[in-house]
Coordinates of C-alpha atoms in Angstrom, one line a residue:
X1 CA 47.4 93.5 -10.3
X2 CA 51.1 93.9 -8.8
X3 CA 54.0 93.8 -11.2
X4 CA 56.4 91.1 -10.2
X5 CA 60.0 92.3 -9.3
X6 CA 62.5 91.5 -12.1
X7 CA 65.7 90.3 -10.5
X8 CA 68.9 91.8 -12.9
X9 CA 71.4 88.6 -12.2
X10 CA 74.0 90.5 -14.7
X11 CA 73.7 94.0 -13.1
X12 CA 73.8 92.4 -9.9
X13 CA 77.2 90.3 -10.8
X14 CA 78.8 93.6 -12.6
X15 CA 78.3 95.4 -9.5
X16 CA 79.8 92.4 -7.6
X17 CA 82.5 93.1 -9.2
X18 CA 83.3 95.8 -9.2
X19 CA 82.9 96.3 -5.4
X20 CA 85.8 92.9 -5.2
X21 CA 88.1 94.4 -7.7
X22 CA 88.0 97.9 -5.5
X23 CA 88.2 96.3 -2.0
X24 CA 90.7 93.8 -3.2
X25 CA 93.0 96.6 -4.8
X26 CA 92.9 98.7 -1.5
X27 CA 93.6 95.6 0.6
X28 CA 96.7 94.4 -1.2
X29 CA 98.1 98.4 -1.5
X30 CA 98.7 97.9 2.2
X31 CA 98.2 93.9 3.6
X32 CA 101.3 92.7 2.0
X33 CA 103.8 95.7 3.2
X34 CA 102.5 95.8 7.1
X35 CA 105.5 93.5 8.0
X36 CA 108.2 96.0 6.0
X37 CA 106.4 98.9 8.0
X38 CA 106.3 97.5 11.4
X39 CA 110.3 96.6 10.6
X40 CA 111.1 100.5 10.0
X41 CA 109.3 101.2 13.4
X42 CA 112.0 99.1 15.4
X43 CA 110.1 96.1 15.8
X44 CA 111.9 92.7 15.5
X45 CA 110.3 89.6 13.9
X46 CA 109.4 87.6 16.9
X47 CA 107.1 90.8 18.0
X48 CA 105.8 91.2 14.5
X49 CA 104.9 87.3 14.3
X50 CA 103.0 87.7 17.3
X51 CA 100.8 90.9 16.0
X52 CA 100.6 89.1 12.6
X53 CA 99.2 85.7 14.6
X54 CA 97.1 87.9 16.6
X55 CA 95.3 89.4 13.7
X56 CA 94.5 86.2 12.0
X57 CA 93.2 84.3 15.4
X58 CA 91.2 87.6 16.1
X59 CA 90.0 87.1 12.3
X60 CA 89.4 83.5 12.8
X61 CA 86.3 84.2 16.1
X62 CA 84.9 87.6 14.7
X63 CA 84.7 87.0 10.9
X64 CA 82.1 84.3 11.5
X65 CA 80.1 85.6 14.5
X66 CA 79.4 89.1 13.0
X67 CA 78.3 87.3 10.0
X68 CA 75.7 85.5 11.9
X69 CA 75.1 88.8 14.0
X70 CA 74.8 90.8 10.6
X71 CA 72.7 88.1 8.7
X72 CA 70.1 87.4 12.4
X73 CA 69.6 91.1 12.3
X74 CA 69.4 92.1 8.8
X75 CA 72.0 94.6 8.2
X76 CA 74.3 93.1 6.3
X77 CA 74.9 96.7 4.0
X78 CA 74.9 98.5 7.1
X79 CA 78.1 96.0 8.8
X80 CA 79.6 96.4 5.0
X81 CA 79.8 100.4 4.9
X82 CA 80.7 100.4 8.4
X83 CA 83.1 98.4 7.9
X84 CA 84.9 100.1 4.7
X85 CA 84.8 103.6 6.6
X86 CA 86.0 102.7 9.9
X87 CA 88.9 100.5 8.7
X88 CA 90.1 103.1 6.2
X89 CA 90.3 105.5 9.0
X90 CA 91.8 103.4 12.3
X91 CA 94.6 102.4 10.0
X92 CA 96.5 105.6 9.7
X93 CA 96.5 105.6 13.4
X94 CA 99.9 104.2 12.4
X95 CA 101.3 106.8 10.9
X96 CA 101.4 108.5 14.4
X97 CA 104.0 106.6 15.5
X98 CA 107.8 107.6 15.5
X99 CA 109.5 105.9 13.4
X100 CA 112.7 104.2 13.4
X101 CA 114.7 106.9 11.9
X102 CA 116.1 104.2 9.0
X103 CA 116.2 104.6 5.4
X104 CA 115.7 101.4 4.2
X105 CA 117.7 101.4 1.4
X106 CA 120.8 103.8 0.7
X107 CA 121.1 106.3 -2.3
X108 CA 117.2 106.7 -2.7
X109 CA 117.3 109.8 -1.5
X110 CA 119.7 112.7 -0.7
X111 CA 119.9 114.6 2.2
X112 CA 118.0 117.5 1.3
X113 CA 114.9 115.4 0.2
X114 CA 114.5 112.9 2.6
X115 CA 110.7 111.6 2.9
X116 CA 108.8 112.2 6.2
X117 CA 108.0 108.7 6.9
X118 CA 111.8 108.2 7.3
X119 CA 113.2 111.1 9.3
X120 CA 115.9 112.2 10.1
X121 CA 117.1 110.3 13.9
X122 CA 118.5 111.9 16.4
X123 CA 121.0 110.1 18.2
X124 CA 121.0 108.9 21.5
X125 CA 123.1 106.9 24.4
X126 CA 122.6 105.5 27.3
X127 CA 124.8 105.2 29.8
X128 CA 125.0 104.8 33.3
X129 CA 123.6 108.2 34.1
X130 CA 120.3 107.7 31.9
X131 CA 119.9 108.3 28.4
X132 CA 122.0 111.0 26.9
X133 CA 120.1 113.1 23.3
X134 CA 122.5 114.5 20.8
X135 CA 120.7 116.8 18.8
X136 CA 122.7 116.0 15.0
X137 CA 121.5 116.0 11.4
X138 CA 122.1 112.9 10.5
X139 CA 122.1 110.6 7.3
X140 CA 122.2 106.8 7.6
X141 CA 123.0 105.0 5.1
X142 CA 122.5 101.7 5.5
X143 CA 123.5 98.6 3.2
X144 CA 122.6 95.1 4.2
X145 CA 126.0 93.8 1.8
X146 CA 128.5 92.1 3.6
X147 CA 131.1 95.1 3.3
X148 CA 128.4 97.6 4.4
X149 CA 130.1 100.9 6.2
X150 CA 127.6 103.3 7.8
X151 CA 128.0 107.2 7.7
X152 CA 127.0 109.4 10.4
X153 CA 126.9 113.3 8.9
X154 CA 126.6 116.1 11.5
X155 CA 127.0 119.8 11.2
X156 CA 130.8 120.0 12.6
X157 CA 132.6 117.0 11.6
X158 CA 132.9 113.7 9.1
X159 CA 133.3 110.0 10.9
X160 CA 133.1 106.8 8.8
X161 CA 133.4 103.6 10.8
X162 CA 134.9 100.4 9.6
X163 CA 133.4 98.2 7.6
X164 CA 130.9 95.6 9.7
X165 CA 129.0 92.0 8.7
X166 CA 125.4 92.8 8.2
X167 CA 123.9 90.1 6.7
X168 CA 124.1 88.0 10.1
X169 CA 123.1 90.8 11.8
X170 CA 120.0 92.7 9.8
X171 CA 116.9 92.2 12.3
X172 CA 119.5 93.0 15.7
X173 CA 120.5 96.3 13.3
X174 CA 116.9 97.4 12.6
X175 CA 115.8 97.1 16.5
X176 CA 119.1 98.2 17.8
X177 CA 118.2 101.2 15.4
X178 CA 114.7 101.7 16.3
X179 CA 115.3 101.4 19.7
X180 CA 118.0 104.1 20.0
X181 CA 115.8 106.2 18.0
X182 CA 112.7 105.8 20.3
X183 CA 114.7 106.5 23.3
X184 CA 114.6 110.0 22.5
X185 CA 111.0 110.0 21.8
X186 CA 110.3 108.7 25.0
X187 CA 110.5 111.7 26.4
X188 CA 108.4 114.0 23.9
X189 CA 105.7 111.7 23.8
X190 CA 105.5 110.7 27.2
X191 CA 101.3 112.0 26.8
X192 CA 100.6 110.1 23.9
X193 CA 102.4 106.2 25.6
X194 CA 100.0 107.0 28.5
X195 CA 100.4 104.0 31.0
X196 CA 103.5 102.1 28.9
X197 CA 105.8 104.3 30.1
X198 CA 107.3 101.8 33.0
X199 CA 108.8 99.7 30.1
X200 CA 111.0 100.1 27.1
X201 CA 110.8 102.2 23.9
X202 CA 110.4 98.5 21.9
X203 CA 108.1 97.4 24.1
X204 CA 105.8 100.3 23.8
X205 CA 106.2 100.6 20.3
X206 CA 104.9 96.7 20.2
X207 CA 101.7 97.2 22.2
X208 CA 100.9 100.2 20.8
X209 CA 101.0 98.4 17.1
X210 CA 99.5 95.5 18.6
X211 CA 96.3 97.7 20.1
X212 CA 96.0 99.1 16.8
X213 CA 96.2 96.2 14.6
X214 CA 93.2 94.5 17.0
X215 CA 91.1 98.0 16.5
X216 CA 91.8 97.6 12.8
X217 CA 90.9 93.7 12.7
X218 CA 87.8 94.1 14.2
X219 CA 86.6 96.7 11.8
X220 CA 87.6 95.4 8.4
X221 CA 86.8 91.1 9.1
X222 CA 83.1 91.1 9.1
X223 CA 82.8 92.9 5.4
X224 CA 84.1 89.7 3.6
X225 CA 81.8 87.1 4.6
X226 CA 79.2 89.4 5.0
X227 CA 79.4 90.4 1.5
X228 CA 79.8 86.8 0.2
X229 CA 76.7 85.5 1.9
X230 CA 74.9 88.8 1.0
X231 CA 75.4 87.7 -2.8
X232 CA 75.2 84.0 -2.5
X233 CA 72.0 84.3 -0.9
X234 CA 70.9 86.7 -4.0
X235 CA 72.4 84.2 -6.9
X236 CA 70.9 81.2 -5.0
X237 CA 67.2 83.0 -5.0
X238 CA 67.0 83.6 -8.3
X239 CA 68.8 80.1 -8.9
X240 CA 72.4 81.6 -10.5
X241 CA 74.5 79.9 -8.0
X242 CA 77.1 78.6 -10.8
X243 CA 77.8 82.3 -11.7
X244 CA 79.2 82.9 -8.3
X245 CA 82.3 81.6 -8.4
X246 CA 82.6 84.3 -11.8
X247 CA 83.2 86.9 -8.9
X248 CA 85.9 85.8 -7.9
X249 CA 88.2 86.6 -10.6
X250 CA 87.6 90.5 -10.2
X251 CA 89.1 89.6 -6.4
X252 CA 92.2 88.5 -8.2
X253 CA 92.5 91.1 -11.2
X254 CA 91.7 93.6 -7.8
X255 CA 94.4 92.4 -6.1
X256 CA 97.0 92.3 -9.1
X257 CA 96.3 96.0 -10.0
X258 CA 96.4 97.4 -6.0
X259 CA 100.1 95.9 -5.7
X260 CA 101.3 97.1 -9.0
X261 CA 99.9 100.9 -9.1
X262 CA 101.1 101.2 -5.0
X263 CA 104.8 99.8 -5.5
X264 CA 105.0 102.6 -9.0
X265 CA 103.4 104.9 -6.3
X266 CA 105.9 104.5 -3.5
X267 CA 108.6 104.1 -5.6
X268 CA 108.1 107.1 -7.5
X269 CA 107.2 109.3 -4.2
X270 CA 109.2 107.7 -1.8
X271 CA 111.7 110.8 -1.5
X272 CA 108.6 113.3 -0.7
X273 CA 105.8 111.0 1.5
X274 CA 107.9 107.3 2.1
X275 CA 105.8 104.4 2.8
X276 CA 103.3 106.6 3.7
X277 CA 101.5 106.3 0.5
X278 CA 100.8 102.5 0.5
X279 CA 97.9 103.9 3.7
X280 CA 96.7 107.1 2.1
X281 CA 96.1 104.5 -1.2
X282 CA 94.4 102.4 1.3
X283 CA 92.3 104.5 3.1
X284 CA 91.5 106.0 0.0
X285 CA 90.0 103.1 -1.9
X286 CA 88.6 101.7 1.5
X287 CA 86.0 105.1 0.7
X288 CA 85.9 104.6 -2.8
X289 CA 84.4 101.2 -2.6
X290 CA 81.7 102.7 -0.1
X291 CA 79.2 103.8 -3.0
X292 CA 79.3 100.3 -4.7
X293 CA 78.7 98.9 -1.3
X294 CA 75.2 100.9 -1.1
X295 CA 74.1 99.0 -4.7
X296 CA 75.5 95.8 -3.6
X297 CA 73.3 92.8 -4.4
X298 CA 72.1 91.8 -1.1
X299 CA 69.2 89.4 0.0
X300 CA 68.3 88.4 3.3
X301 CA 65.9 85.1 3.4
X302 CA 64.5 84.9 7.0
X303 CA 64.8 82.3 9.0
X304 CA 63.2 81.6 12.9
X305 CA 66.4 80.3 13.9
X306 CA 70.1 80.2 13.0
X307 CA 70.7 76.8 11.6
X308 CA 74.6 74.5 12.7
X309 CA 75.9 74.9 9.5
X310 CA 79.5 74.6 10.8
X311 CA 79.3 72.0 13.4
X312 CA 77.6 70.0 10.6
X313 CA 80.8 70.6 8.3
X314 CA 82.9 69.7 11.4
X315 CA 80.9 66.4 11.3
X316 CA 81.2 65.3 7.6
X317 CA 84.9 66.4 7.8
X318 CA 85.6 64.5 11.0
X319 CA 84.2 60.9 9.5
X320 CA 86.4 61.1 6.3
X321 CA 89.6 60.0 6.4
X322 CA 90.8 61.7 3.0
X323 CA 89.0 65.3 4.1
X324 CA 91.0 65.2 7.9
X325 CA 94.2 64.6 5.2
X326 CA 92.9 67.7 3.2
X327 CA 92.4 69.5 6.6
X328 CA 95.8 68.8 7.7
X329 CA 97.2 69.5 4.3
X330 CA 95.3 73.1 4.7
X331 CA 96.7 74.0 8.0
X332 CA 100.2 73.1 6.8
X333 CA 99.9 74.9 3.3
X334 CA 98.3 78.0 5.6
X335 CA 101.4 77.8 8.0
X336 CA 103.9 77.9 5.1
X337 CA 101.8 80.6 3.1
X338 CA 101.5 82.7 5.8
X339 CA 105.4 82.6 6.9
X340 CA 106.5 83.5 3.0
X341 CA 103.9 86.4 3.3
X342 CA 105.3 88.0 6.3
X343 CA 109.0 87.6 5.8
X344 CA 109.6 87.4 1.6
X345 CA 109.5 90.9 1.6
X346 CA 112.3 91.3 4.2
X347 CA 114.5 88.8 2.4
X348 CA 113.9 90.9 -1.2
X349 CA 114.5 94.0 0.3
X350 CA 117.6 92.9 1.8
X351 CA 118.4 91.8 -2.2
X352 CA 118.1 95.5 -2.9
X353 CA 114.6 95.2 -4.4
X354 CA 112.2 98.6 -4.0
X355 CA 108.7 98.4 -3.9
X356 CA 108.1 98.2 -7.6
X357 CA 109.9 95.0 -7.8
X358 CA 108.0 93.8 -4.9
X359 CA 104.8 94.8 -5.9
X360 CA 105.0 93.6 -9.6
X361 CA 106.3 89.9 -8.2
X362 CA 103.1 89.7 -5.8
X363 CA 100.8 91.0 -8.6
X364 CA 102.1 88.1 -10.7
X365 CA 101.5 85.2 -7.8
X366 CA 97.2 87.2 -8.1
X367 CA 97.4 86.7 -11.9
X368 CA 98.2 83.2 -12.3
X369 CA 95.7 82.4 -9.9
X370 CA 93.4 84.1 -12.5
X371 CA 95.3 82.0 -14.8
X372 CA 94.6 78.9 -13.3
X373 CA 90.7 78.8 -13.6
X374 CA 90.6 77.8 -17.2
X375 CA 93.3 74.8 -16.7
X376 CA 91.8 73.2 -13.9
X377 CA 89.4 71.1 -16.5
X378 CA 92.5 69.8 -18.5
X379 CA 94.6 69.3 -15.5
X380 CA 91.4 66.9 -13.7
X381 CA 91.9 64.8 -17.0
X382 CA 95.5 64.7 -16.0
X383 CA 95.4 63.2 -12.8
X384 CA 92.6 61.8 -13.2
X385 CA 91.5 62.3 -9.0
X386 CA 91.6 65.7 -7.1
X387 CA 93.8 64.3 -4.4
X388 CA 97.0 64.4 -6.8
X389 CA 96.5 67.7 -7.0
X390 CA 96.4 68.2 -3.4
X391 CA 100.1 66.9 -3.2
X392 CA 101.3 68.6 -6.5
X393 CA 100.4 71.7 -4.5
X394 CA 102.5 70.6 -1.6
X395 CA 105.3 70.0 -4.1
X396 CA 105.4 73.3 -5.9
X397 CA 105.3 75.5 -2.6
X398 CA 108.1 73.0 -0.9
X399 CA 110.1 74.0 -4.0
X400 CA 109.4 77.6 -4.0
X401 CA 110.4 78.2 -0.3
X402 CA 113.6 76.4 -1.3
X403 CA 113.6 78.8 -4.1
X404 CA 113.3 82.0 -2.1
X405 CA 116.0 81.2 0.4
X406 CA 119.0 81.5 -2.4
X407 CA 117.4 84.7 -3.4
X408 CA 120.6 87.3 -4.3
X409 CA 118.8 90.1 -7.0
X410 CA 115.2 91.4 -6.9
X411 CA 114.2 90.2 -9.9
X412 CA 115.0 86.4 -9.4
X413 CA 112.0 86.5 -7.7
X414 CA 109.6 85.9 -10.3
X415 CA 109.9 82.1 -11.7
X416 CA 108.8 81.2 -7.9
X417 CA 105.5 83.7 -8.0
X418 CA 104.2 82.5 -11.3
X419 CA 104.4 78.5 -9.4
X420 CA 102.9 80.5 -6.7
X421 CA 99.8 80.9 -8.3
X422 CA 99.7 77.3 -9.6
X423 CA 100.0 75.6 -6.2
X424 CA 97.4 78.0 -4.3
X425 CA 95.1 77.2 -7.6
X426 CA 95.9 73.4 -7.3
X427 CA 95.2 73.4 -3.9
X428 CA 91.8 75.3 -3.4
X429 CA 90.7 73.3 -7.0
X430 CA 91.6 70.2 -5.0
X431 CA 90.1 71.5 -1.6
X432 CA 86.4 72.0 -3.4
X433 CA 86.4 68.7 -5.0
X434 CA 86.7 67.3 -1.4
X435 CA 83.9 69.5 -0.2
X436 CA 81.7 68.6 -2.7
X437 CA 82.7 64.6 -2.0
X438 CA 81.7 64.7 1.6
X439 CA 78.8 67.2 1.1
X440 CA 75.5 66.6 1.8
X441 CA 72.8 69.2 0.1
X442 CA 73.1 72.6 1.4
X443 CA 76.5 72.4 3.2
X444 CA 79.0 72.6 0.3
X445 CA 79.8 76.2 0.9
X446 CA 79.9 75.6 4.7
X447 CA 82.6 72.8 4.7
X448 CA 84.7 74.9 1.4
X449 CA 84.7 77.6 4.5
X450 CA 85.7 75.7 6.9
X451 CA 88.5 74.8 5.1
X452 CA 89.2 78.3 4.2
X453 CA 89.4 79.3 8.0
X454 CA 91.5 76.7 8.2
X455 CA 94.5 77.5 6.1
X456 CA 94.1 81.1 6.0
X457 CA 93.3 81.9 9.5
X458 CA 94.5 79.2 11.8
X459 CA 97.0 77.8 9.8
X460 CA 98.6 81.3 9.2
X461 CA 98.3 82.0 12.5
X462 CA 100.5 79.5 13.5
X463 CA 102.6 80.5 10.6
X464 CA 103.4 83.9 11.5
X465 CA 104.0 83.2 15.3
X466 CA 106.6 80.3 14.6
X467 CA 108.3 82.2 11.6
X468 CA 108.9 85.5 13.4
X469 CA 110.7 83.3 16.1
X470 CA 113.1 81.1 13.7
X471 CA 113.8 84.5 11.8
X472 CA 114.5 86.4 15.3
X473 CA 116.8 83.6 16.1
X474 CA 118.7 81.6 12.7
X475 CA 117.2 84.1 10.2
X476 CA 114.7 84.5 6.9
X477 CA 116.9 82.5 4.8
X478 CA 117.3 79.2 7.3
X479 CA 112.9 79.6 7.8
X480 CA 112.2 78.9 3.6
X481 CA 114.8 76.0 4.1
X482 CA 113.5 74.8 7.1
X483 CA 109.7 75.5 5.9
X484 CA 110.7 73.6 2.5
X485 CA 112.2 70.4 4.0
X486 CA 108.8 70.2 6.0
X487 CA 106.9 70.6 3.4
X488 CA 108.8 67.9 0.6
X489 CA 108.4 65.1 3.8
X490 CA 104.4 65.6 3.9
X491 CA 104.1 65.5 0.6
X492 CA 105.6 62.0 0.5
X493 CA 103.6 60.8 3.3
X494 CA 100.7 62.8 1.6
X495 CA 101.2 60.5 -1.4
X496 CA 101.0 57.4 0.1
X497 CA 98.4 57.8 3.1
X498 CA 96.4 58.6 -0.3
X499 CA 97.3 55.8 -2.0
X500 CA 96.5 53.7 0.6
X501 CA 93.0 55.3 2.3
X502 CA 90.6 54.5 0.0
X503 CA 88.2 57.4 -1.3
X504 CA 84.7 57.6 -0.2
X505 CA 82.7 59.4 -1.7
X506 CA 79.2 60.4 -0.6
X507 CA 75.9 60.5 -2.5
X508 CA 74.4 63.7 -3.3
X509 CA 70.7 62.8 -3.5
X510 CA 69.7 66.4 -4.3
X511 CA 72.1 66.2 -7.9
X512 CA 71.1 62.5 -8.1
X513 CA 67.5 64.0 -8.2
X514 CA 68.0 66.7 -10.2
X515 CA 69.9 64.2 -12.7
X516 CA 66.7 62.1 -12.6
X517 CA 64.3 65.3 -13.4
X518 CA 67.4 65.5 -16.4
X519 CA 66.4 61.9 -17.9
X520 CA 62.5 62.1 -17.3
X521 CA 62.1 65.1 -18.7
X522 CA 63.9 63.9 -21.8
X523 CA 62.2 60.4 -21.8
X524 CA 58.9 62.2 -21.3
X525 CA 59.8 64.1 -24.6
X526 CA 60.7 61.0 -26.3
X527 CA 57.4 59.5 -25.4
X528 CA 55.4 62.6 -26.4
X529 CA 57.3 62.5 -29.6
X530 CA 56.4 58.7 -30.3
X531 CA 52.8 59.3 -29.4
X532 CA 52.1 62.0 -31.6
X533 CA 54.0 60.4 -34.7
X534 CA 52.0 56.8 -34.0
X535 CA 48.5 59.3 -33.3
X536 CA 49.0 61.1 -36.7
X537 CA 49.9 58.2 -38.8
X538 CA 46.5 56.3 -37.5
X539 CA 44.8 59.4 -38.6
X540 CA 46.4 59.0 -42.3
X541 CA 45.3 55.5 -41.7
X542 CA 41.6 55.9 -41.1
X543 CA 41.9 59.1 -43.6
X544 CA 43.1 56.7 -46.4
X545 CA 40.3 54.0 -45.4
X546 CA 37.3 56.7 -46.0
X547 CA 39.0 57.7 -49.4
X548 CA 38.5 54.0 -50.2
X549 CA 35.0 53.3 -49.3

């Protein structure tokens, strides 16, 4: 006789787990510093909002169609490892590129230890005649204080200029920088900008980041749904669904430790390798996770033909009027969530802050999101419906953005991450309450995605493209205002379109039934019980009445 195969639901959730806390720490030692990077290459914010918006819409058609391409052909491990390998290695492509010749911040590093990811420029001009290279050794320093003076060093004299306004000025200084300092490249790396060399040193530069972030997208987006449906699949055929969401925590903790140990890192190093570190990290755990990834839980249950999950979530979404609010609420929050993700960064490190700062205030939004799981039961009794929630979340980020956009020291930073992580927990806590209203069996996940897509995809798409225009043109500070004001007038009219729509609710036959198995197998027990006790006291009964005769 064949021994049955024992499924090990623990050893397959520890292993979960681990993989999530490894990938997540390797994605947040880079994800959250790309826009700081792409800044020291010369890029302004409009071009960096339009690679930022590229990557999510490219994340937004890929993600789910190699999912479905992975799950119809079954190799799901295969897309996984792929994956982890080829996006740890297309991403230093990046380091390739010249660099702005800036030091971000001034008195990090003395001239005799200056990191190589911030080297020394060599100053150009360009005049009527064509562009002019002075070969110097020079040392910027560069303040973004409003009494900033900048210091140009060479080997036969001393010139200080007068003092100039920076703050008005700081994203015109970084590409007026970058673009003087990629002038001279243009000519020793005419080989490696192929075709681009009929336009501008920016230009290039953008293109060339922009090819490479595409590349990059298309390698690393299929490995998170992949992975999810892998496990979900597993759970839900041995039954264990309700441990799945356990998983999820690890993505958090991940995510916490990646953005603390990388800003120590950088911070500590920054005078011998610069930002490089915050790849090399990357790149490095990217091929760590690979042997977890070859003991991942996976299962693959066949099916003849792919089935319209998400047209069907489109449906139930459309025909609700409180889920199209919580669909528009998603794409705003995604909008918002996306623009203080690109640009908080800049507006910190124009405060002073170093990476350490930065990356201790973004591991603290990823721990109270951790946080949150275990008040989300007393904070339903609270409100008594999901829905408040849903505004409360709007609420909390309108007043953060406000929050960010007086900013003046690195370390006032921190009250608005720890509400960070209450709003993006009220918010998802509210979203899968919706799902689960409009669900019908077997499409809770799907619409929960959809949502998902929503806000962190399309939403932020439209996030990054619009911020990296108002910060081009009024600045970071006058996008948290202006992203704020937004945000306080939907949650009023949030508030009362809830209050007025009235909440529908639809019936989930498939809990109703497995309520009903609940009662009947406890009024079956109840009857057995009764039986037996009537059964063995008419046997006492006729036992008495035979003593007697």
């Amino acid at each position: 006789m064949q021994k049955s195969k024992q499924w090990n639901v623990k050893g397959a959730l520890r292993m979960a787990g681990i993989f999530h806390f490894l990938h997540s720490c390797g994605s947040s030692c880079l994800l959250p510093f790309l826009t700081l990077y792409f800044r020291h290459l010369g890029l302004n914010a409009a071009m960096i909002g339009i690679i930022m918006a590229s990557k999510h819409l490219l994340a937004l058609v890929w993600r789910p169609f190699s999912s479905v391409l992975a799950r119809q052909y079954d190799k799901r491990r295969v897309v996984i490892v792929g994956s982890l390998l080829s996006s740890a290695l297309v991403v230093l492509t990046l380091l390739l590129f010249p660099s702005a010749g800036i030091q971000a911040e001034s008195g990090r590093c003395n001239a005799t230890s200056q990191p190589d990811a911030y080297p020394t420029a060599l100053l150009a001009t360009l005049d009527d005649d064509g562009l002019n290279i002075t070969i110097t050794t020079t040392l910027q320093h560069y303040s973004t204080q409003s009494n900033a003076t900048v210091y140009s060093v060479n080997q036969t004299s001393l010139s200080t200029e007068q003092p100039v306004e920076v703050d008005t000025f700081v994203s015109s200084n970084w590409s007026a920088r970058g673009l003087r300092s990629l002038k001279q490249e243009e000519g020793l790396h005419t080989e490696f900008l192929g075709s681009l060399k009929a336009m501008d040193a920016q230009h290039q530069m953008f293109f060339l980041v922009l090819i490479v972030m595409v590349l990059w997208e298309c390698m690393a987006a299929p490995l998170e749904w992949t992975a999810d449906d892998g496990l979900y699949e597993y759970l839900d055929f041995v039954d264990a669904t309700d441990r799945y969401s356990g998983v999820k925590v690890w993505k958090q903790l991940g995510a916490a430790f990646g953005n603390c140990a990388v800003g120590v890192l950088v911070t500590s190093l920054f005078c011998l390798a610069g930002t490089s570190v915050e790849f090399y990290s990357y790149t490095a755990l990217m091929i760590l996770t690979i042997p977890t990834a070859a003991l991942l839980p996976i299962y693959l249950r066949k099916r003849e033909r792919l089935t319209s999950g998400g047209f069907k979530a489109l449906q139930l979404v459309h025909g609700n009027s409180q889920a199209i609010l919580c669909a528009i609420t998603v794409v705003l929050m995604g909008m918002v969530s996306s623009a203080v993700s690109d640009f908080l960064l800049w507006q910190m490190q124009d405060c002073g802050a170093t990476e350490i700062h930065m990356g201790i205030s973004l591991a603290l939004v990823h721990l109270s999101q951790a946080a949150f799981a275990p008040l989300s039961g007393h904070l339903s009794r609270f409100l008594k419906y999901h829905g408040w929630a849903l505004v409360l979340a709007v609420v909390i980020l309108a007043l953060q953005c406000l929050y960010y956009s007086f900013l003046r020291s690195p370390w006032a930073v921190i009250p608005a991450q720890l509400m960070a992580g209450f709003s993006t927990g009220a918010l998802w806590w509210s979203v899968t309450s919706q799902s689960e209203d409009i669900a019908t069996p077997g499409t809770e996940k799907t619409i929960l995605r959809l949502f998902e897509a929503l806000s962190l995809e399309l939403g932020a798409a439209f996030g990054s493209l619009a911020a990296g225009f108002v910060v081009q043109k009024f600045g970071v500070m006058l996008l948290f205002q202006g992203a704020g004001v937004v945000l306080a007038l939907w949650s009023s009219t949030l508030a009362l379109l809830k209050w007025k729509i009235p909440r529908q609710r639809r019936i989930n036959y498939s809990r109703l039934l497995a309520a009903d198995t609940e009662i009947s197998e406890s009024e079956s027990d109840q009857e057995k019980d009764w039986l037996e006790t009537a059964m063995e006291d008419d046997r006492g009964k006729i036992s008495g009445q035979w003593k007697v005769k």
